PDB file of N, CA and C in Angstrom:
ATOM      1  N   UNK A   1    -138.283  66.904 -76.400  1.00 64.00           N
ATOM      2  CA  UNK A   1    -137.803  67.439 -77.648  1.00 64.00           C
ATOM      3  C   UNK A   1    -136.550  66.675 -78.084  1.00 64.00           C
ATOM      4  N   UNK A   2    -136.239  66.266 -79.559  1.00 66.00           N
ATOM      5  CA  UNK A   2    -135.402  65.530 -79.774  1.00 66.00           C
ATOM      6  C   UNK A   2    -133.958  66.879 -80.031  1.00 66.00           C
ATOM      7  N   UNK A   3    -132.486  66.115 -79.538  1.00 76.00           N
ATOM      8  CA  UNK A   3    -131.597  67.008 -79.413  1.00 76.00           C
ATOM      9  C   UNK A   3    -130.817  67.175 -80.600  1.00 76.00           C
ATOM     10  N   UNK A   4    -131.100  66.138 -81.506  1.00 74.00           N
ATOM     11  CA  UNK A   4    -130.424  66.275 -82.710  1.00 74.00           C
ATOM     12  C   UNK A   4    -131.082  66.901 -84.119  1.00 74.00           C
ATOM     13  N   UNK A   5    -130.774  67.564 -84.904  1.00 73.00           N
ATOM     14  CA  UNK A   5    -131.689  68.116 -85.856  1.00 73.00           C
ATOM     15  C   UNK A   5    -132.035  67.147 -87.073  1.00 73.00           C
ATOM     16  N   UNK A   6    -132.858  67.065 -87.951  1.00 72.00           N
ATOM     17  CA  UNK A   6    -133.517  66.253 -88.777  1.00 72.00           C
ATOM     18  C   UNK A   6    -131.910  66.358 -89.996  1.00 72.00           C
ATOM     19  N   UNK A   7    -131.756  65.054 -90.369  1.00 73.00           N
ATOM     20  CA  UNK A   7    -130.773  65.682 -91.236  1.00 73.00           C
ATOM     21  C   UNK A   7    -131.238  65.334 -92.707  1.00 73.00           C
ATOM     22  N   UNK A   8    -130.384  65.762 -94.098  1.00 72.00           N
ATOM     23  CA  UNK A   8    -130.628  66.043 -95.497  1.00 72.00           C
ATOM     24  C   UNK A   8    -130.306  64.435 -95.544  1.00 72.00           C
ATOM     25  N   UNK A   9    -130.541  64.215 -97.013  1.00 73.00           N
ATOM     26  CA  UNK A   9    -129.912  63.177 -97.554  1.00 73.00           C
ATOM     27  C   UNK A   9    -129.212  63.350 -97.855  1.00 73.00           C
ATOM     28  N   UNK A  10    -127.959  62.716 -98.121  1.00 75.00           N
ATOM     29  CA  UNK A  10    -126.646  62.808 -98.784  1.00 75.00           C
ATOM     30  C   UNK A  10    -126.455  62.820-100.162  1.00 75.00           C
ATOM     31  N   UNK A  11    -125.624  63.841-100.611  1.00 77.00           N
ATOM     32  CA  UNK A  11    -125.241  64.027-102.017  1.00 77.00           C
ATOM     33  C   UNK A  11    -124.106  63.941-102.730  1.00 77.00           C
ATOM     34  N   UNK A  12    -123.389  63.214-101.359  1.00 78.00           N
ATOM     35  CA  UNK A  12    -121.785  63.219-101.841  1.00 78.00           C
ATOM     36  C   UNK A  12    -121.293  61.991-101.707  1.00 78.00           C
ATOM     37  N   UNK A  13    -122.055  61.075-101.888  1.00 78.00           N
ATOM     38  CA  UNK A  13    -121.648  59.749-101.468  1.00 78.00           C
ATOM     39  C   UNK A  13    -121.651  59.139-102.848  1.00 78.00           C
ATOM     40  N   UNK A  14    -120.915  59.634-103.908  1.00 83.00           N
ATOM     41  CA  UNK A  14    -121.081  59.097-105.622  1.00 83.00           C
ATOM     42  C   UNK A  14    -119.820  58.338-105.393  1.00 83.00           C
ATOM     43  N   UNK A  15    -119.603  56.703-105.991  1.00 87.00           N
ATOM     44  CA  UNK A  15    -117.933  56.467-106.115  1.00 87.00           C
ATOM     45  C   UNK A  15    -117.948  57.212-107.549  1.00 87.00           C
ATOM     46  N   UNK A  16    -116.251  57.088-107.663  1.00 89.00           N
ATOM     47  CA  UNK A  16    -116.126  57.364-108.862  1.00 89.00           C
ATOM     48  C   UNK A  16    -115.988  55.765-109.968  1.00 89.00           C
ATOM     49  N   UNK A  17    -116.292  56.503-111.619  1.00 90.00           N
ATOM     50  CA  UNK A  17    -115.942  54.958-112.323  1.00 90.00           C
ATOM     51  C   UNK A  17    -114.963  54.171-112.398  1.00 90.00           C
ATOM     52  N   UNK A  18    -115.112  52.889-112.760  1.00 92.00           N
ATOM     53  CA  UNK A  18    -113.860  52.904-113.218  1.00 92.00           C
ATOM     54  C   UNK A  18    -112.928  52.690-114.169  1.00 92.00           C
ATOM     55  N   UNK A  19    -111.641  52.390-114.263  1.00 92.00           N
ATOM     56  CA  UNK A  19    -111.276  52.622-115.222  1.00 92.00           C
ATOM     57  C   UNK A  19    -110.847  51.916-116.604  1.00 92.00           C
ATOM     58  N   UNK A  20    -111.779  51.241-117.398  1.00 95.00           N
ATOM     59  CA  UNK A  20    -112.500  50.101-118.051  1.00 95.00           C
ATOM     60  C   UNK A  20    -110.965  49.336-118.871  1.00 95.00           C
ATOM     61  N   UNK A  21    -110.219  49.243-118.006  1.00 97.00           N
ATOM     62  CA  UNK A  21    -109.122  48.676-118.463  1.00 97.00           C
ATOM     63  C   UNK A  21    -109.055  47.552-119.146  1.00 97.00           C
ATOM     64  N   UNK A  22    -107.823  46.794-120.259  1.00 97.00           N
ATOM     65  CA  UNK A  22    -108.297  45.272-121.036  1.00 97.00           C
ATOM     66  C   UNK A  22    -108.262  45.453-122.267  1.00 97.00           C
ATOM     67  N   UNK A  23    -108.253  44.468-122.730  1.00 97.00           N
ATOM     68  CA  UNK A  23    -108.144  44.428-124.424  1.00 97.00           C
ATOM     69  C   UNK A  23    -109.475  44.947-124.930  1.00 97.00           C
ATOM     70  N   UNK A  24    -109.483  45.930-125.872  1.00 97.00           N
ATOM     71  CA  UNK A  24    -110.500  46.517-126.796  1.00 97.00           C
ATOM     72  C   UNK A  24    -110.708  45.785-128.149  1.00 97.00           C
ATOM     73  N   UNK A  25    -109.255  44.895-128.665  1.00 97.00           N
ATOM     74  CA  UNK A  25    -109.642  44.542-129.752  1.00 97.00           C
ATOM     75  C   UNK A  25    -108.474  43.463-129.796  1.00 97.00           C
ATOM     76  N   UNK A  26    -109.189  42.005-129.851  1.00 97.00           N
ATOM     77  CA  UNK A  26    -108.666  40.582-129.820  1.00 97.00           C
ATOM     78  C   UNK A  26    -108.140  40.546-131.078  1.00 97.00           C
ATOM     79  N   UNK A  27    -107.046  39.332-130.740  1.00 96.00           N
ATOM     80  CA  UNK A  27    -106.542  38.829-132.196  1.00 96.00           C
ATOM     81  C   UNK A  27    -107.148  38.320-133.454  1.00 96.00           C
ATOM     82  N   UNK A  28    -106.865  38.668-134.547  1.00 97.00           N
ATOM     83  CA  UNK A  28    -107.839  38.408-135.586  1.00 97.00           C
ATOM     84  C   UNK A  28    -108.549  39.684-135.952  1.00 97.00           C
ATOM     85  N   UNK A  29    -108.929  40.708-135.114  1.00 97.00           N
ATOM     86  CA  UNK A  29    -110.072  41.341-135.637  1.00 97.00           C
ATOM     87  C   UNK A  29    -109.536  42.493-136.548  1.00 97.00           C
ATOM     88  N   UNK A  30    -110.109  43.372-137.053  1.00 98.00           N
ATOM     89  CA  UNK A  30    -109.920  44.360-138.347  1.00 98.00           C
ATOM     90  C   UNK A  30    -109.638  45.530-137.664  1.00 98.00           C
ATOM     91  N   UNK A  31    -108.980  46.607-137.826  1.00 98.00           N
ATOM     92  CA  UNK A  31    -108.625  47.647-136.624  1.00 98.00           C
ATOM     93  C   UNK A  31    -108.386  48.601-138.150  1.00 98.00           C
ATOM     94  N   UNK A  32    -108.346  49.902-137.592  1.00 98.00           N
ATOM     95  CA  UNK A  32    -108.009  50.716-138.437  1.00 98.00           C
ATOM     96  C   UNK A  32    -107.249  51.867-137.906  1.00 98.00           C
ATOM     97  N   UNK A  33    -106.112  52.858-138.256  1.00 97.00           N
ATOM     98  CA  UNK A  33    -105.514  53.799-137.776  1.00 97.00           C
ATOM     99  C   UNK A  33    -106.359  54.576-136.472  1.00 97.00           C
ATOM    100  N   UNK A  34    -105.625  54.442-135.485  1.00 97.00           N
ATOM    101  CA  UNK A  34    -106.238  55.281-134.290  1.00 97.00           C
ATOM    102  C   UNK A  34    -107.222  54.647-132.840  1.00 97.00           C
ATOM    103  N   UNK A  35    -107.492  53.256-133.912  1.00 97.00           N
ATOM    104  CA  UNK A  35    -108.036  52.049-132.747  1.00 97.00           C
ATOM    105  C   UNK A  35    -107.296  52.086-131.870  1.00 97.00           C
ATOM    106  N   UNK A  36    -108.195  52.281-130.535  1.00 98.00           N
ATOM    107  CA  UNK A  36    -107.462  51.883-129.129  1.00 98.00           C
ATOM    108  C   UNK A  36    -107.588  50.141-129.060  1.00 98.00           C
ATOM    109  N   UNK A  37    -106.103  49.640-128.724  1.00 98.00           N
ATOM    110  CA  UNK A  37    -106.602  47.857-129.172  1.00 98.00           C
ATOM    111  C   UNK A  37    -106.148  47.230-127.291  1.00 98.00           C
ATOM    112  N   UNK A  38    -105.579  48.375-126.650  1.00 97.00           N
ATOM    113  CA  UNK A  38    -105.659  47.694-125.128  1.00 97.00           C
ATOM    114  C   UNK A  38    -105.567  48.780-124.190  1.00 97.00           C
ATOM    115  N   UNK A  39    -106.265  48.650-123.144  1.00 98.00           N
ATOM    116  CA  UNK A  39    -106.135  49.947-121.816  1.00 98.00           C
ATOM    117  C   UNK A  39    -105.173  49.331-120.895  1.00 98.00           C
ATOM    118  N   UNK A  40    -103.861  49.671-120.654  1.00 97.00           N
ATOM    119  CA  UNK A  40    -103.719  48.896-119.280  1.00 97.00           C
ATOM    120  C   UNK A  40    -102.768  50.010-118.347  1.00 97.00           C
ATOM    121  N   UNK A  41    -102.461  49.021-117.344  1.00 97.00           N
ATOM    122  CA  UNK A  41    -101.462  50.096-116.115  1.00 97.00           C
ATOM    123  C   UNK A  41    -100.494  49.451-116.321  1.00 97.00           C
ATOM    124  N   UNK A  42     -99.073  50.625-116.952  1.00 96.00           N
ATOM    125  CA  UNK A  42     -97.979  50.007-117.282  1.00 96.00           C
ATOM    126  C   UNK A  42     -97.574  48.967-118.166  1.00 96.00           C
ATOM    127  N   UNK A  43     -96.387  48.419-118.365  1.00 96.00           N
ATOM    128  CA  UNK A  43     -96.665  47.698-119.575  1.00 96.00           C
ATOM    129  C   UNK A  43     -96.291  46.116-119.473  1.00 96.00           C
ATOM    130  N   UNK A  44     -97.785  45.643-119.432  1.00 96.00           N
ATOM    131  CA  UNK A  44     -98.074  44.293-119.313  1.00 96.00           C
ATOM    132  C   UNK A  44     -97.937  43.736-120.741  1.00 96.00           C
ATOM    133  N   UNK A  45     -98.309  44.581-121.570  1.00 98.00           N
ATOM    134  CA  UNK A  45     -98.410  44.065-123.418  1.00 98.00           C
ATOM    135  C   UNK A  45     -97.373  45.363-123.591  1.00 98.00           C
ATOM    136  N   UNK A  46     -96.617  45.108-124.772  1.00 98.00           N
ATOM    137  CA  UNK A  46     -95.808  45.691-125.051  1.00 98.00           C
ATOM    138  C   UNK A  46     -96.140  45.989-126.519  1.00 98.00           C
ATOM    139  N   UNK A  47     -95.697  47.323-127.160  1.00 98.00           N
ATOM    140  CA  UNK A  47     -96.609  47.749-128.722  1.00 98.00           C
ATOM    141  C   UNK A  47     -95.308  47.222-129.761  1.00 98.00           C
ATOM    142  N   UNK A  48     -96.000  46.498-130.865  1.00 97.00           N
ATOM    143  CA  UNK A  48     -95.162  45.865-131.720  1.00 97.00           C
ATOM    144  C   UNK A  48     -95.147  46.887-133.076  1.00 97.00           C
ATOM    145  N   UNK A  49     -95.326  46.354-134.400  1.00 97.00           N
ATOM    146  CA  UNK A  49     -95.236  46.493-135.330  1.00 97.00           C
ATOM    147  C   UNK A  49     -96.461  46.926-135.570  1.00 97.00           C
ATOM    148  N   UNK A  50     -96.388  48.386-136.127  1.00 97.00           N
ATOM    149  CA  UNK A  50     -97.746  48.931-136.424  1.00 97.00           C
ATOM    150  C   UNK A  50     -98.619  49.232-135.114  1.00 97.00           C
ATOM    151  N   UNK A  51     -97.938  49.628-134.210  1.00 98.00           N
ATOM    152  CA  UNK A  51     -98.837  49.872-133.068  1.00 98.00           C
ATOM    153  C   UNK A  51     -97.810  50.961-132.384  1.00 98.00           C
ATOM    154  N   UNK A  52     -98.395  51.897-131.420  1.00 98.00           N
ATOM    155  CA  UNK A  52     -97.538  52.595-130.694  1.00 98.00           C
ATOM    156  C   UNK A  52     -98.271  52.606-129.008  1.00 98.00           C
ATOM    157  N   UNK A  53     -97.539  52.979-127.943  1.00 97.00           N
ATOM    158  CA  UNK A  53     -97.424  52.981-126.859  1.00 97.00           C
ATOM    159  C   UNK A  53     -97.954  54.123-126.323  1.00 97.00           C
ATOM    160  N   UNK A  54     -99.041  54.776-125.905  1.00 97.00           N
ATOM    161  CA  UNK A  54     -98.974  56.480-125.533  1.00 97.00           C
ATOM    162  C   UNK A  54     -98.648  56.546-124.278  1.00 97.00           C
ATOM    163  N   UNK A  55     -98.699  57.841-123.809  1.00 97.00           N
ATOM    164  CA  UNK A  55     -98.256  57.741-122.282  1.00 97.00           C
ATOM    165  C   UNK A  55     -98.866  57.469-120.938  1.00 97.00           C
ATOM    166  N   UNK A  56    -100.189  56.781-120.770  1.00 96.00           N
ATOM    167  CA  UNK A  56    -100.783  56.004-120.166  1.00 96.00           C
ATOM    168  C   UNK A  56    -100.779  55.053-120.495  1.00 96.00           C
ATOM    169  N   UNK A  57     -99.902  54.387-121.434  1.00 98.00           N
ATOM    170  CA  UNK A  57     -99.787  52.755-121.503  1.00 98.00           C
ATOM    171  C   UNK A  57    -100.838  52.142-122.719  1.00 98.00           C
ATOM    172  N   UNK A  58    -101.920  52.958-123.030  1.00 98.00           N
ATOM    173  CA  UNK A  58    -102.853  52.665-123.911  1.00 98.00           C
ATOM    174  C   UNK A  58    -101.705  52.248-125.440  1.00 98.00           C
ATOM    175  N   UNK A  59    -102.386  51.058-125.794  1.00 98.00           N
ATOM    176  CA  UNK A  59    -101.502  50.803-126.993  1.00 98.00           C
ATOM    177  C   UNK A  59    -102.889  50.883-128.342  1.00 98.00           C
ATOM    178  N   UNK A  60    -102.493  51.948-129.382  1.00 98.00           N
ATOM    179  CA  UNK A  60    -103.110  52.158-130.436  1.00 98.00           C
ATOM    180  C   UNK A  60    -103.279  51.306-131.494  1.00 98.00           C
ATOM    181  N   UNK A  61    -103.490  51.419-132.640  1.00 98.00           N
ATOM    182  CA  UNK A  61    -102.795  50.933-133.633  1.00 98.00           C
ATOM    183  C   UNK A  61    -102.776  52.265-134.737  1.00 98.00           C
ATOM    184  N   UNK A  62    -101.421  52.271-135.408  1.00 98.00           N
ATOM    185  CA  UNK A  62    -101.218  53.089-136.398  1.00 98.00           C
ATOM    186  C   UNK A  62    -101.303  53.012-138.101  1.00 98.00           C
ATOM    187  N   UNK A  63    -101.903  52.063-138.435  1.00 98.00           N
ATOM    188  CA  UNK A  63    -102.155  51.537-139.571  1.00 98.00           C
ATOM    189  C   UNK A  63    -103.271  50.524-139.793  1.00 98.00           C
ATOM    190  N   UNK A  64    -103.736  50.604-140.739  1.00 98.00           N
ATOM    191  CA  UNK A  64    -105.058  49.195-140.513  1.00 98.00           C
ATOM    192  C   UNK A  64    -104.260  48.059-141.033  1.00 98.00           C
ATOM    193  N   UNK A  65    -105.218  47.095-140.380  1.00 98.00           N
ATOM    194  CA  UNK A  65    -104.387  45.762-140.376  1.00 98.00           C
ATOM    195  C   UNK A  65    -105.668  44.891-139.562  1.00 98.00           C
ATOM    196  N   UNK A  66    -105.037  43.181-139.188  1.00 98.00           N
ATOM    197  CA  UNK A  66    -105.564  42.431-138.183  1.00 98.00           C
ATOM    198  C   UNK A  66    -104.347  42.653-137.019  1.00 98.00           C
ATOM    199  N   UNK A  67    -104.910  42.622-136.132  1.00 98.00           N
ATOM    200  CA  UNK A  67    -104.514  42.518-134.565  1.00 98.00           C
ATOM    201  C   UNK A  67    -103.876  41.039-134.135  1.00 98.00           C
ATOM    202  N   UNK A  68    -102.566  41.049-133.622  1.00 98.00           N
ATOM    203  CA  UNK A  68    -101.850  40.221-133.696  1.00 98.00           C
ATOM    204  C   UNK A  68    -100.918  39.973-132.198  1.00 98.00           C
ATOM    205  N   UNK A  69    -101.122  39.034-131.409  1.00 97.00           N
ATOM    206  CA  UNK A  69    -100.539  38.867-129.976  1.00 97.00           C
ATOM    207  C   UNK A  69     -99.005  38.206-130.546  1.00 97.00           C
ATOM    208  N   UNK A  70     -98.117  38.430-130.138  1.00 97.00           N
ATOM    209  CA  UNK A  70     -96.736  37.248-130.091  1.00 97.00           C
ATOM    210  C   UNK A  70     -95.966  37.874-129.420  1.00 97.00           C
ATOM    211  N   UNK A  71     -95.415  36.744-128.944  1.00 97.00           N
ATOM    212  CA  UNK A  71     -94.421  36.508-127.543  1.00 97.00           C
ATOM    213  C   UNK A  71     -93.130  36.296-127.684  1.00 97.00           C
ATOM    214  N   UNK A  72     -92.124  37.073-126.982  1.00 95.00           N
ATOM    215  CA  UNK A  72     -91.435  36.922-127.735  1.00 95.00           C
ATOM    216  C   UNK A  72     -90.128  37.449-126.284  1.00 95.00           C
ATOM    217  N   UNK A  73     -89.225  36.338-126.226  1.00 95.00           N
ATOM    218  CA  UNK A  73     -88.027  36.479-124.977  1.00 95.00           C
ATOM    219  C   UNK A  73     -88.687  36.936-123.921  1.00 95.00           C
ATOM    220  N   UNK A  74     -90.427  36.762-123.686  1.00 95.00           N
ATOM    221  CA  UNK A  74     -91.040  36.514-121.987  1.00 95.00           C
ATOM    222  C   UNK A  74     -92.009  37.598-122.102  1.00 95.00           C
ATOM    223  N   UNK A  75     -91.524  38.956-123.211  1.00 96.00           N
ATOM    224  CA  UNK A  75     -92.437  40.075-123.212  1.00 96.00           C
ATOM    225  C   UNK A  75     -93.787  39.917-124.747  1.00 96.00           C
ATOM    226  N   UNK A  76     -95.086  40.144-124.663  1.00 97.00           N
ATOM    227  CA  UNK A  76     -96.204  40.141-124.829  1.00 97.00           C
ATOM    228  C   UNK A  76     -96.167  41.266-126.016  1.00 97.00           C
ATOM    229  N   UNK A  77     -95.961  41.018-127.762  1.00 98.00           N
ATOM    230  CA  UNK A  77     -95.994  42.481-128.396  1.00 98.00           C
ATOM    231  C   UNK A  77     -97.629  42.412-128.856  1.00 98.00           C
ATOM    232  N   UNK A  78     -97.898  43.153-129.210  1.00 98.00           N
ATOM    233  CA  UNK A  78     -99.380  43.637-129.818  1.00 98.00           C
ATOM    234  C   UNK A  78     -99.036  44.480-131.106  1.00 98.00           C
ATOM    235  N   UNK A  79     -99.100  43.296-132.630  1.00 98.00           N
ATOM    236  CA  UNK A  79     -98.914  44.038-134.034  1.00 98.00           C
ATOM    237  C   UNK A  79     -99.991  44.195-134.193  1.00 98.00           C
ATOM    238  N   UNK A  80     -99.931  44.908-135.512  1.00 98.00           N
ATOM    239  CA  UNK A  80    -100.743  44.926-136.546  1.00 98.00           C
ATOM    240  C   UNK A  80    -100.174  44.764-137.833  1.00 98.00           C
ATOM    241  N   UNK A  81    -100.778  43.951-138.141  1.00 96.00           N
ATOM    242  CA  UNK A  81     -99.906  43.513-139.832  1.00 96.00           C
ATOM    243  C   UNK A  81    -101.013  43.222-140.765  1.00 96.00           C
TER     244      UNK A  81
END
């Protein structure tokens, strides 16, 4: 007789997702109030003109406009103009 019992399959072995971090919307493109235009951890891009910062770091944009990278004394802003 075998001493161990037949066992289930497992149902708890899910990873979780993850967390689709990165630019949502490159320079040049058309954005409109409320566009998420980058996901990141902490602040690698910094929110410029026409953009705001929320409190996971996600940078919006608050006005429509084109999406705009510039650099500026080492830190990375993200406009919209």
């Amino acid at each position: 007789m075998a001493h161990t019992k037949a066992q289930r399959a497992v149902k708890g072995n899910r990873d979780s997702r993850a967390r689709r971090l990165g630019v949502k919307k490159y320079g040049g493109e058309v954005v409109v109030a409320g566009n998420i235009i980058m996901r990141q951890k902490g602040t690698r891009f910094w929110a410029g003109e026409g953009t705001m910062l929320t409190n996971d770091f996600t940078i919006m944009a608050l006005k429509p406009g084109k999406v705009e990278f510039v650099k500026n004394l080492g830190k990375t802003y993200i406009c919209v103009v």
